[in-house]
XYZ file of C-alpha atoms in Angstrom:
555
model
C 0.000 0.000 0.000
C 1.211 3.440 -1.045
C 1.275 6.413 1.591
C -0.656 8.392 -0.957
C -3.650 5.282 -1.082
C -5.349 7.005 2.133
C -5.878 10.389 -0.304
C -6.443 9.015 -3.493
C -7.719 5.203 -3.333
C -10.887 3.697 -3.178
C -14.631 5.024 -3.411
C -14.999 6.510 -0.806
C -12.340 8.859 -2.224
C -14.431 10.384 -5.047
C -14.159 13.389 -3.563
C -10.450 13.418 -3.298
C -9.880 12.872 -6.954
C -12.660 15.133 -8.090
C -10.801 17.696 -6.422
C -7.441 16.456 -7.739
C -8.682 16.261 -11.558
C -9.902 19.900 -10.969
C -6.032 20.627 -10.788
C -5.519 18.503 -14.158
C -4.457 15.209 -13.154
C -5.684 12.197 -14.740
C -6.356 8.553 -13.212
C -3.289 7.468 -14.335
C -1.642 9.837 -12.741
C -2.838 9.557 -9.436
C -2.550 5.756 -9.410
C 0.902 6.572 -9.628
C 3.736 7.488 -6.884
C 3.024 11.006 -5.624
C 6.064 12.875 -4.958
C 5.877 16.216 -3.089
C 8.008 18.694 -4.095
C 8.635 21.473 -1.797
C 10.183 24.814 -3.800
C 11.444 27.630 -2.350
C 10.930 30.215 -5.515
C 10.743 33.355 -4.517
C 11.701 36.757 -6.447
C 13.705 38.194 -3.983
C 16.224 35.797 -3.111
C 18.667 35.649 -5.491
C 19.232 31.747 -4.850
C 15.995 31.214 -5.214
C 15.230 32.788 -8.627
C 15.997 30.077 -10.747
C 14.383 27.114 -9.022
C 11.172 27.382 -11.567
C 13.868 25.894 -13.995
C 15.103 23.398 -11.565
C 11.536 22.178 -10.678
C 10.217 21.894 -13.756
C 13.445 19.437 -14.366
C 13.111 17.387 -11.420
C 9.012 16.877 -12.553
C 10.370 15.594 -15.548
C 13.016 13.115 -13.642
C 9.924 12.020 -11.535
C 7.668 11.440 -14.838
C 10.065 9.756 -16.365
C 10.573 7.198 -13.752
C 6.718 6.655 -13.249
C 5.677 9.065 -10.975
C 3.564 12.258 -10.191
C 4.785 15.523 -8.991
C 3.067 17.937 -6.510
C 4.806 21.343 -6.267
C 4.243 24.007 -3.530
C 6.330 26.530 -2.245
C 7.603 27.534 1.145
C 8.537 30.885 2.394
C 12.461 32.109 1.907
C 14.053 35.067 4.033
C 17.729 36.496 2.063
C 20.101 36.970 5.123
C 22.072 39.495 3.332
C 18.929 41.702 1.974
C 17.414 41.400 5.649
C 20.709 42.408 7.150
C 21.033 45.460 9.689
C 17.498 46.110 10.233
C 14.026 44.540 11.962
C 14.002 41.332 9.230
C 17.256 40.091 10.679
C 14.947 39.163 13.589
C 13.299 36.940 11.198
C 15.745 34.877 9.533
C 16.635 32.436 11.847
C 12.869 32.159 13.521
C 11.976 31.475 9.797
C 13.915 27.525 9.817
C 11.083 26.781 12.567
C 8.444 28.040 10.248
C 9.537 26.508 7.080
C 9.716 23.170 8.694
C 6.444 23.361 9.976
C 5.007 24.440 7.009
C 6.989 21.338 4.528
C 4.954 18.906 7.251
C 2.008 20.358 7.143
C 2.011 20.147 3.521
C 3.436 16.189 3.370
C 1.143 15.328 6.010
C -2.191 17.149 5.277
C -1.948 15.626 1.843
C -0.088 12.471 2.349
C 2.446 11.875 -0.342
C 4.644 8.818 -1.180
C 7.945 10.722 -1.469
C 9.440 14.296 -1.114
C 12.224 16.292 -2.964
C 12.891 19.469 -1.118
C 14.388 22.428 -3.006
C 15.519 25.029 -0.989
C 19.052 27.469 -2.023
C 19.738 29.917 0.700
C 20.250 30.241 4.680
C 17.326 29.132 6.907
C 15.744 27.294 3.936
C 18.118 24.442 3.780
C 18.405 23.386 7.217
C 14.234 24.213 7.622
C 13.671 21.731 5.438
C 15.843 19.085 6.471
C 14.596 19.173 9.920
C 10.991 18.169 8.500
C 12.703 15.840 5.951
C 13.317 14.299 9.120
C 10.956 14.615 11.340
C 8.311 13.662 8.818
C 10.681 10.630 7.864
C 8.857 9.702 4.144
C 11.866 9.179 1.513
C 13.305 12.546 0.496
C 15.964 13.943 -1.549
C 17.519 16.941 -1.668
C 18.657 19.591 -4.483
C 19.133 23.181 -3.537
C 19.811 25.433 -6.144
C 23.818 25.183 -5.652
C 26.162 28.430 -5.673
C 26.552 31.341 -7.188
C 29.713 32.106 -9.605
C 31.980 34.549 -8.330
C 32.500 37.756 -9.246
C 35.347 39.884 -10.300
C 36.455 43.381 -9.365
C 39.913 44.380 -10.828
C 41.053 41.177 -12.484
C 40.109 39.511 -8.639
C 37.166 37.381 -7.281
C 35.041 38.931 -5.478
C 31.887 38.049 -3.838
C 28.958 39.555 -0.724
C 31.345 39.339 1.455
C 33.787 42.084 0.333
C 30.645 44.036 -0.763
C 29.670 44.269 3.075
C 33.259 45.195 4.064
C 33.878 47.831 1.044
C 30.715 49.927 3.429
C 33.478 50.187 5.563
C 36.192 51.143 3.755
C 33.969 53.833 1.954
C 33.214 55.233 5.382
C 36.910 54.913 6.754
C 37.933 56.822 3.320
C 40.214 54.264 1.934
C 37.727 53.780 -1.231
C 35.825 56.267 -3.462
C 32.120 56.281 -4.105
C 32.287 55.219 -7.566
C 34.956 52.695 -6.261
C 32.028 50.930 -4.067
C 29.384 51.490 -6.477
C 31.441 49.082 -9.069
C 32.069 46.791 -6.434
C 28.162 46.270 -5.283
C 27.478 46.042 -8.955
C 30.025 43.038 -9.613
C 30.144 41.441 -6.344
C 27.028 39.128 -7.072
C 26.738 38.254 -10.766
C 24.255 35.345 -11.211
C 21.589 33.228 -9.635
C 22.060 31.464 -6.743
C 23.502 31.444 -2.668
C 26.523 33.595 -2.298
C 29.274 32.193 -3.904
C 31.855 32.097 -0.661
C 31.283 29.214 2.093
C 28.757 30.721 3.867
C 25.974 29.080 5.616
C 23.642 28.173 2.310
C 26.495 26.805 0.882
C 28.145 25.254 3.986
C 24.816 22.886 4.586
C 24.552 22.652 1.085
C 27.763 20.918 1.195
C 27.305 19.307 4.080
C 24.137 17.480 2.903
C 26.091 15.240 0.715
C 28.520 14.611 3.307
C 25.297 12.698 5.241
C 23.826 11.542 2.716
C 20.352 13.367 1.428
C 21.797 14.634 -2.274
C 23.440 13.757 -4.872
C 27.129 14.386 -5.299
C 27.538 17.517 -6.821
C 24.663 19.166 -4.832
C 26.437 21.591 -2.886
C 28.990 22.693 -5.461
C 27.293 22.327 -9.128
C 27.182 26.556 -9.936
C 23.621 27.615 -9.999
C 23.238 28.821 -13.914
C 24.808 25.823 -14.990
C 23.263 23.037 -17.705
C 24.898 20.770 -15.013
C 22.863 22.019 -12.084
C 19.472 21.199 -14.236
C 20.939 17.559 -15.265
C 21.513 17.283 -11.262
C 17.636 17.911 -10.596
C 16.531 15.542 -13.227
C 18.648 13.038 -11.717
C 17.168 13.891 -8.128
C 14.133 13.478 -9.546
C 14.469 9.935 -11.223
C 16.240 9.106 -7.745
C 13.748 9.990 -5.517
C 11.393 7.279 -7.222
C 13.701 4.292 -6.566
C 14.162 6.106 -2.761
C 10.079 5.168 -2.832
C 10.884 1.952 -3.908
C 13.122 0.843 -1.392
C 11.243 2.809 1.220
C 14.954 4.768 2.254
C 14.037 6.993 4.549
C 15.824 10.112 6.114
C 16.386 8.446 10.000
C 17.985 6.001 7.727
C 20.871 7.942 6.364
C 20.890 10.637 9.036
C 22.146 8.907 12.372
C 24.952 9.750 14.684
C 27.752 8.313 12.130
C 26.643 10.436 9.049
C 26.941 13.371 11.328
C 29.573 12.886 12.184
C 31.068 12.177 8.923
C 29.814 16.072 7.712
C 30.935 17.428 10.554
C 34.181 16.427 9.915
C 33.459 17.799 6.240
C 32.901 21.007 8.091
C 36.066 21.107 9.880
C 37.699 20.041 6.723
C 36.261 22.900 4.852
C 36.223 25.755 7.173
C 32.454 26.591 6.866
C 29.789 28.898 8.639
C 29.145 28.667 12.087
C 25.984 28.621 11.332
C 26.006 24.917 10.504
C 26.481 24.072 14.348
C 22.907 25.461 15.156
C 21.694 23.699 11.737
C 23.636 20.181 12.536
C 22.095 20.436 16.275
C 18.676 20.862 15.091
C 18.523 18.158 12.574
C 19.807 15.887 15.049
C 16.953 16.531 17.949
C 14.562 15.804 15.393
C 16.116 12.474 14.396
C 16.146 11.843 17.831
C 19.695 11.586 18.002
C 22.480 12.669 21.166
C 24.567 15.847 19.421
C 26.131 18.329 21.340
C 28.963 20.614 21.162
C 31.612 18.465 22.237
C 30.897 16.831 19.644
C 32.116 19.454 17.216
C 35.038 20.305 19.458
C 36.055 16.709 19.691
C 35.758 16.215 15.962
C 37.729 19.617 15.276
C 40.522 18.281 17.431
C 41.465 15.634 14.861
C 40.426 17.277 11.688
C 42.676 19.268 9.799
C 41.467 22.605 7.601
C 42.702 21.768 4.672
C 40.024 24.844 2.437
C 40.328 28.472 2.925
C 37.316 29.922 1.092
C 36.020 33.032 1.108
C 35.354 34.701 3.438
C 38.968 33.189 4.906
C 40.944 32.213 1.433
C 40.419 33.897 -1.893
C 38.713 30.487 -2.967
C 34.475 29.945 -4.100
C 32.660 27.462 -4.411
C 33.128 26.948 -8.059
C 36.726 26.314 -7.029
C 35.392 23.707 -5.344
C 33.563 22.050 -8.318
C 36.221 22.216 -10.257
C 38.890 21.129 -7.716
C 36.767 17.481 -7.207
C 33.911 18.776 -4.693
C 32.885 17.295 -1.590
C 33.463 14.292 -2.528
C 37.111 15.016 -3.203
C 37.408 15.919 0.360
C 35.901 13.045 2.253
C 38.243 10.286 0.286
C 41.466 12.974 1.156
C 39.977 12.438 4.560
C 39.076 8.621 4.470
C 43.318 8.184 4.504
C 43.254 9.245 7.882
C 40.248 6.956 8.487
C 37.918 9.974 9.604
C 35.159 8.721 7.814
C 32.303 6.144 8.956
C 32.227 4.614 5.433
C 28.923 2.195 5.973
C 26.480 4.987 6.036
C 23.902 5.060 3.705
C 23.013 7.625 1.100
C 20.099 8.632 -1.310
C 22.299 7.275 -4.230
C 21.040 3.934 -2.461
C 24.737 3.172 -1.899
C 27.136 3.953 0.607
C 29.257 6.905 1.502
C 32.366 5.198 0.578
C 30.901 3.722 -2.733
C 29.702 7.924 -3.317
C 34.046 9.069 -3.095
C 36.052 6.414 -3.730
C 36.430 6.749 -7.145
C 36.383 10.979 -6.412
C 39.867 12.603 -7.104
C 41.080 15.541 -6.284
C 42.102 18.061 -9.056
C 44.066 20.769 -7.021
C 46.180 20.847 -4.299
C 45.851 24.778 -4.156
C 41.799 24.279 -3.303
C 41.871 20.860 -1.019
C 45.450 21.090 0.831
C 46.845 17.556 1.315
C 46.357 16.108 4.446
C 49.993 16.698 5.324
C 50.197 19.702 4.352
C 46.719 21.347 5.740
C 46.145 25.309 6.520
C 46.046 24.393 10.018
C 46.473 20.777 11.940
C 42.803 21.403 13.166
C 39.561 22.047 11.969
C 37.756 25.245 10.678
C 35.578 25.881 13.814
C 36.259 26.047 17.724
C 33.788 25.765 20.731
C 35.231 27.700 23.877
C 34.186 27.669 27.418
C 34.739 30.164 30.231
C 32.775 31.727 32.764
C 31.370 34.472 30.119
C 30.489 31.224 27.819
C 29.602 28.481 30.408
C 27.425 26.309 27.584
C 30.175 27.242 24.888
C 30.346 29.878 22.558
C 31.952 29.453 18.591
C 34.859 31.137 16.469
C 35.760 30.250 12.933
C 39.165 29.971 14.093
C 40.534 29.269 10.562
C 39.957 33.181 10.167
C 41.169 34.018 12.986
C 44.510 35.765 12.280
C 47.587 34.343 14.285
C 48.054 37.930 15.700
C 45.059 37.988 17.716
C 44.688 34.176 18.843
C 45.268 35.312 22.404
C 43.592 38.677 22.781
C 42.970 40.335 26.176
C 41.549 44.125 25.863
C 38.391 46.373 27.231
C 34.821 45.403 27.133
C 32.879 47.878 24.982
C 29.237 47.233 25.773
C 26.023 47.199 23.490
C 22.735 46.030 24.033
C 21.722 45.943 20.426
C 23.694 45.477 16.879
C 22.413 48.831 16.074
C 23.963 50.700 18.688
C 27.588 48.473 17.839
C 27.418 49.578 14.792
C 26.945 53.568 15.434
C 29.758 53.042 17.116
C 31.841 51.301 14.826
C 30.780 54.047 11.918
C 31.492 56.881 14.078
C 34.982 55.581 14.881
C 34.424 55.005 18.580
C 36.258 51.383 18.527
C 40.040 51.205 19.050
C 42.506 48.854 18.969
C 42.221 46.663 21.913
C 38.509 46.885 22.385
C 36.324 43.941 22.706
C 33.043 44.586 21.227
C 30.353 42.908 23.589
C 27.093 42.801 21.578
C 24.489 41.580 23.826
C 20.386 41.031 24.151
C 20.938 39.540 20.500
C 20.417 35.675 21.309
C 17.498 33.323 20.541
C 14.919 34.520 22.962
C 16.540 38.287 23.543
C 17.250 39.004 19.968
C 14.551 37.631 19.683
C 15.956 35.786 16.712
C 19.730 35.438 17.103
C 20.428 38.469 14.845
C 23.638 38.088 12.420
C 26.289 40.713 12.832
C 27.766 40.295 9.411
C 27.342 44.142 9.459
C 29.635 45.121 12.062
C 32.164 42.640 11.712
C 32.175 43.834 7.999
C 32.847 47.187 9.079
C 35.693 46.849 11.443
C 37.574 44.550 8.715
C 36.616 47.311 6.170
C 37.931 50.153 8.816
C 41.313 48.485 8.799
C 40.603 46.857 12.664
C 40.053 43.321 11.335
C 43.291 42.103 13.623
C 43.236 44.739 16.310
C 39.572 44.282 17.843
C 37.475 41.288 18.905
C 33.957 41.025 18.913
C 31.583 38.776 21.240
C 27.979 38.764 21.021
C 25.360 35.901 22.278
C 23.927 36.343 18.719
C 25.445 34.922 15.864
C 27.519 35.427 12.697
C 27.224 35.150 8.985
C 29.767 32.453 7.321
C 30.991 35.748 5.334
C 32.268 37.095 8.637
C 36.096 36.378 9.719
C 38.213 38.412 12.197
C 38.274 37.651 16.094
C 34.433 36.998 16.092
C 32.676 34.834 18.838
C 29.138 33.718 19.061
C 26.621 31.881 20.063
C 27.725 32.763 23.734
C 25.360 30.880 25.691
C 23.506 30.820 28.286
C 22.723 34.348 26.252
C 21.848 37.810 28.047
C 18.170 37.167 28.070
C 18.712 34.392 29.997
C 21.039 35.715 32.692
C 24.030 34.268 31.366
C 27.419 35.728 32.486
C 27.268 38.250 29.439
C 24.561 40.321 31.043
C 27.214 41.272 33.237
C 29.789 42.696 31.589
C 30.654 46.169 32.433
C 32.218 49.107 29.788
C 36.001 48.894 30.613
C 35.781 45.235 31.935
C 39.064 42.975 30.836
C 38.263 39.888 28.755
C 40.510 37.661 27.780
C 40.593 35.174 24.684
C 42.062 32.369 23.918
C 41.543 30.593 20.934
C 44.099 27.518 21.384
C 43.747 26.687 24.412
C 39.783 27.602 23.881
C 39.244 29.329 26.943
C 36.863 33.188 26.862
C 36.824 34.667 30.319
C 35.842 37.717 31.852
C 38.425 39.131 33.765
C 36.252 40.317 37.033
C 36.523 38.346 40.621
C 33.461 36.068 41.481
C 32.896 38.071 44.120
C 31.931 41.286 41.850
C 29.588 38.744 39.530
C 27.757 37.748 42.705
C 26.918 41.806 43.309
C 26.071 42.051 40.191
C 24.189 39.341 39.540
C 21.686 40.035 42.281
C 21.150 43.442 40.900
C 20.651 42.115 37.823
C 16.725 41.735 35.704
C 15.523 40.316 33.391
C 14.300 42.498 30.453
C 11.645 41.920 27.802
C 12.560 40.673 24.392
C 12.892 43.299 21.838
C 9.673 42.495 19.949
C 6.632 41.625 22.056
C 4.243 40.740 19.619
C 2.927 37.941 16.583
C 5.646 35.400 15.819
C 8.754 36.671 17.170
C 6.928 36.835 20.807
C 5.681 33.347 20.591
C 9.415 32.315 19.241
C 10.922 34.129 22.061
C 8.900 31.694 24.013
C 9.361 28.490 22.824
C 13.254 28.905 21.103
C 15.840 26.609 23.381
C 19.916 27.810 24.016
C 22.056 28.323 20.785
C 24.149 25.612 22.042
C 21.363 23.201 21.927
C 20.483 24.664 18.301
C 17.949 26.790 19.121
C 15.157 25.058 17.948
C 11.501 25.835 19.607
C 10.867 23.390 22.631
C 7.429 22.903 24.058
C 7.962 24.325 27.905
């Protein structure tokens, strides 16, 4: 019996395909496999603009194998377009949303199999999470990377748009000078072309197993990209088949396997929240030590932009992610079993990969750095953890110690910033920014942008219990939990207070006696989230600690 039998099957379902042959389908059709597929097309988001095209191929990679697409569509929030103002709120509350709204779909009308299509940010990880948590067989094929693009015979991409604001400000570049940089720096369709956090979980989602090779790395406005969705669409028909389901490929070992991908690679922090998320609603143990224990033994052998001069492309070209798991495999970092939607394993998906440049995937004995791309670090200002992309982390400013400069808002951080009021030394504290305080867990791609476009990008740190874009670099810690909001340790931090940083030896402290936190603490209250009312308020509610992912709890 077929899922979509219940809907479609019998007499007493007249009604069901009345309704359904009002949309054009035919009995044939509906005695067929139904396949859901879940689009994120929208006109604003650049990688989203093109997924018509894709869609329309993977319906033709399902009718070809015998089955019937649905289509419907999901909503899609641009990080970088929502940047610096009230929609930042939005973006991360958004992954909750799209989730919900990919099971409501796949359950309200039960389907036999789904192909989710998302490009950018949130979208990805929002609709893995249901992939998972509604657990029918799924593929996935976002709508890959954008191609670089070039500024004075040199790549260029969002990320040195952001940080030219700065420079323009700080009078190193002309007006016309930034004006020709935000008109090359994003030249086609699809998610930023550097390894931020569309194209980090892009990546990563072949690295565990729910796309095809090629997935996270195919360029967007490539031929390539639409044979990629055909093939996800003829594949997702023999996932019905064999009834492979997502708890089947995602488990604790295929995890693990793209987190060490994400070491490897040096991508956003973002994909810690992301990984952390998909793993609660698997129903599977992840947790930050995880990461850290992972990053240990890893070594970074990418530098892509924002870190390297290196996109995504580069990638591609250089062998992909496949490339990087066998390089990895020699060091026997990878649990090879796992399965994948190719309906073989891992191992069978990269051992016959190769890499094509040394330049683009280092050799494993001769990495950027003997550990991975990201580090979790503990202290008393960071008692749950806290993350750096230490692979952009320059070796000046490893071990920082300077003065606590203290916002309660990214706005106010970045007045300052603008108006010159940072120094050298200064640790910028960025606070009220987390889950529930933010509410939302606001990026601060802006200000970090802006003190590496002012010329600070090795002379200041920056700490916030928000988060960070995977085109920030610098001295730049998040996810500092527990967050303000909550009471944690950050709430307490005084203009002028010492904090010291460590990034080896992974330790963030603030440099006041116990004694002083207890006085403070008790004088301490908590505030009101930023936005009291519709979703954000009810998010503010629900939304669990960035080290646990943030994902909305019942309480």
């Amino acid at each position: 019996m077929k899922r979509s039998d219940v809907m479609v099957k019998g007499v007493e379902k007249a009604p069901h395909r009345s309704l359904l042959k009002a949309d054009g389908y035919t009995d044939e059709e509906l005695k067929r496999p139904i396949i859901a597929i879940a689009s994120a097309f929208t006109d604003i988001v650049p990688g989203h603009i093109h997924l018509r095209t894709l869609v329309q191929a993977v319906k033709a990679g399902i009718y070809m194998m015998g089955g019937t697409p649905f289509e419907f569509n999901t909503i899609a929030v641009d990080d970088g377009i929502a940047m610096g103002h009230l929609g930042m709120h939005y973006s991360l509350p958004s992954r909750e949303n799209i989730a919900d709204a990919v099971e409501i779909m796949v359950n309200a009308h039960p389907v036999d199999g789904l192909v989710i299509m998302p490009a950018c940010d949130k979208i990805t990880p929002g609709m893995l999470m249901a992939a998972v948590r509604v657990n029918i067989p799924t593929i996935m094929i976002s709508g890959g990377p954008m191609l670089a693009g070039r500024y004075k015979q040199k790549d260029i991409d969002l990320a040195q748009v952001f940080e030219a604001v700065g420079s323009y400000i700080s009078g190193r570049i002309s007006e016309d000078e930034l004006k020709e940089i935000e008109d090359e720096g994003c030249p086609s369709c699809g998610s930023c072309s550097g390894m931020y956090s569309a194209n980090s979980i892009n990546c990563l989602s072949e690295a565990f197993g729910l796309s095809l090779p090629g997935n996270g790395t195919v360029p967007a406005p490539l031929a390539k990209r639409v044979r990629l969705a055909k093939y996800s669409g003829m594949k997702i028909m023999e996932l019905v088949e064999k009834n492979i389901k997502p708890r089947d490929i995602i488990t604790k070992d295929s995890l693990e396997n793209a987190i060490c991908v994400d070491m490897a690679m040096g991508c956003s922090t973002n994909t810690v929240l992301h990984l952390l998320a998909i793993a609660h609603e698997a129903g599977i143990n992840l947790d930050l030590k995880t990461f850290d224990e992972i990053s240990e033994k890893v070594p970074t052998l990418c530098h892509f932009s924002p870190v390297g001069n290196y996109h995504v492309q580069d990638l591609d070209e250089a062998g992909g992610v496949m490339a990087i798991m066998k390089r990895l495999d020699t060091k026997k970092l990878i649990h090879r079993k796992c399965i994948t939607v190719t309906g073989k394993t891992i191992y069978e998906n990269y051992k016959d990969a190769e890499v094509k440049s040394n330049r683009v995937i280092r050799p494993m004995d001769d990495p950027y750095s003997e550990k991975g791309g990201l580090s979790i670090l503990y202290g008393n200002l960071a008692e749950e953890g806290c993350i750096v992309k230490q692979s952009g982390v320059s070796e000046k400013i490893r071990h920082f110690r300077g003065k606590a400069r203290v916002f309660d808002s990214e706005g106010e951080a970045l007045d300052a910033i603008y108006k010159r009021k940072i120094k050298e030394g200064d640790v910028v504290v960025i606070r009220y920014e987390g889950p529930a305080g933010g509410p939302g867990m606001k990026e601060m791609l802006s200000p970090t942008s802006a003190i590496a476009g002012m010329g600070l990008g090795d002379k200041v740190a920056l700490i916030t219990d928000g988060r960070f874009s995977g085109a920030t670099r610098g001295l730049s810690i998040g996810h500092i939990s527990p967050e303000a909001a909550k009471g944690g340790t950050i709430a307490l931090v005084k203009e002028g207070d010492e904090i010291e940083i460590d990034v080896d030896k992974k330790k963030i402290e603030l440099l006041v006696s116990e004694k002083e936190l207890k006085k403070r603490r008790k004088k301490w209250q908590p505030r009101e989230p930023k936005i009291t009312k519709g979703y954000l308020l009810r998010y503010s509610k629900l939304v669990t600690s960035a080290s646990k992912g943030a994902y909305l709890e019942v309480k």
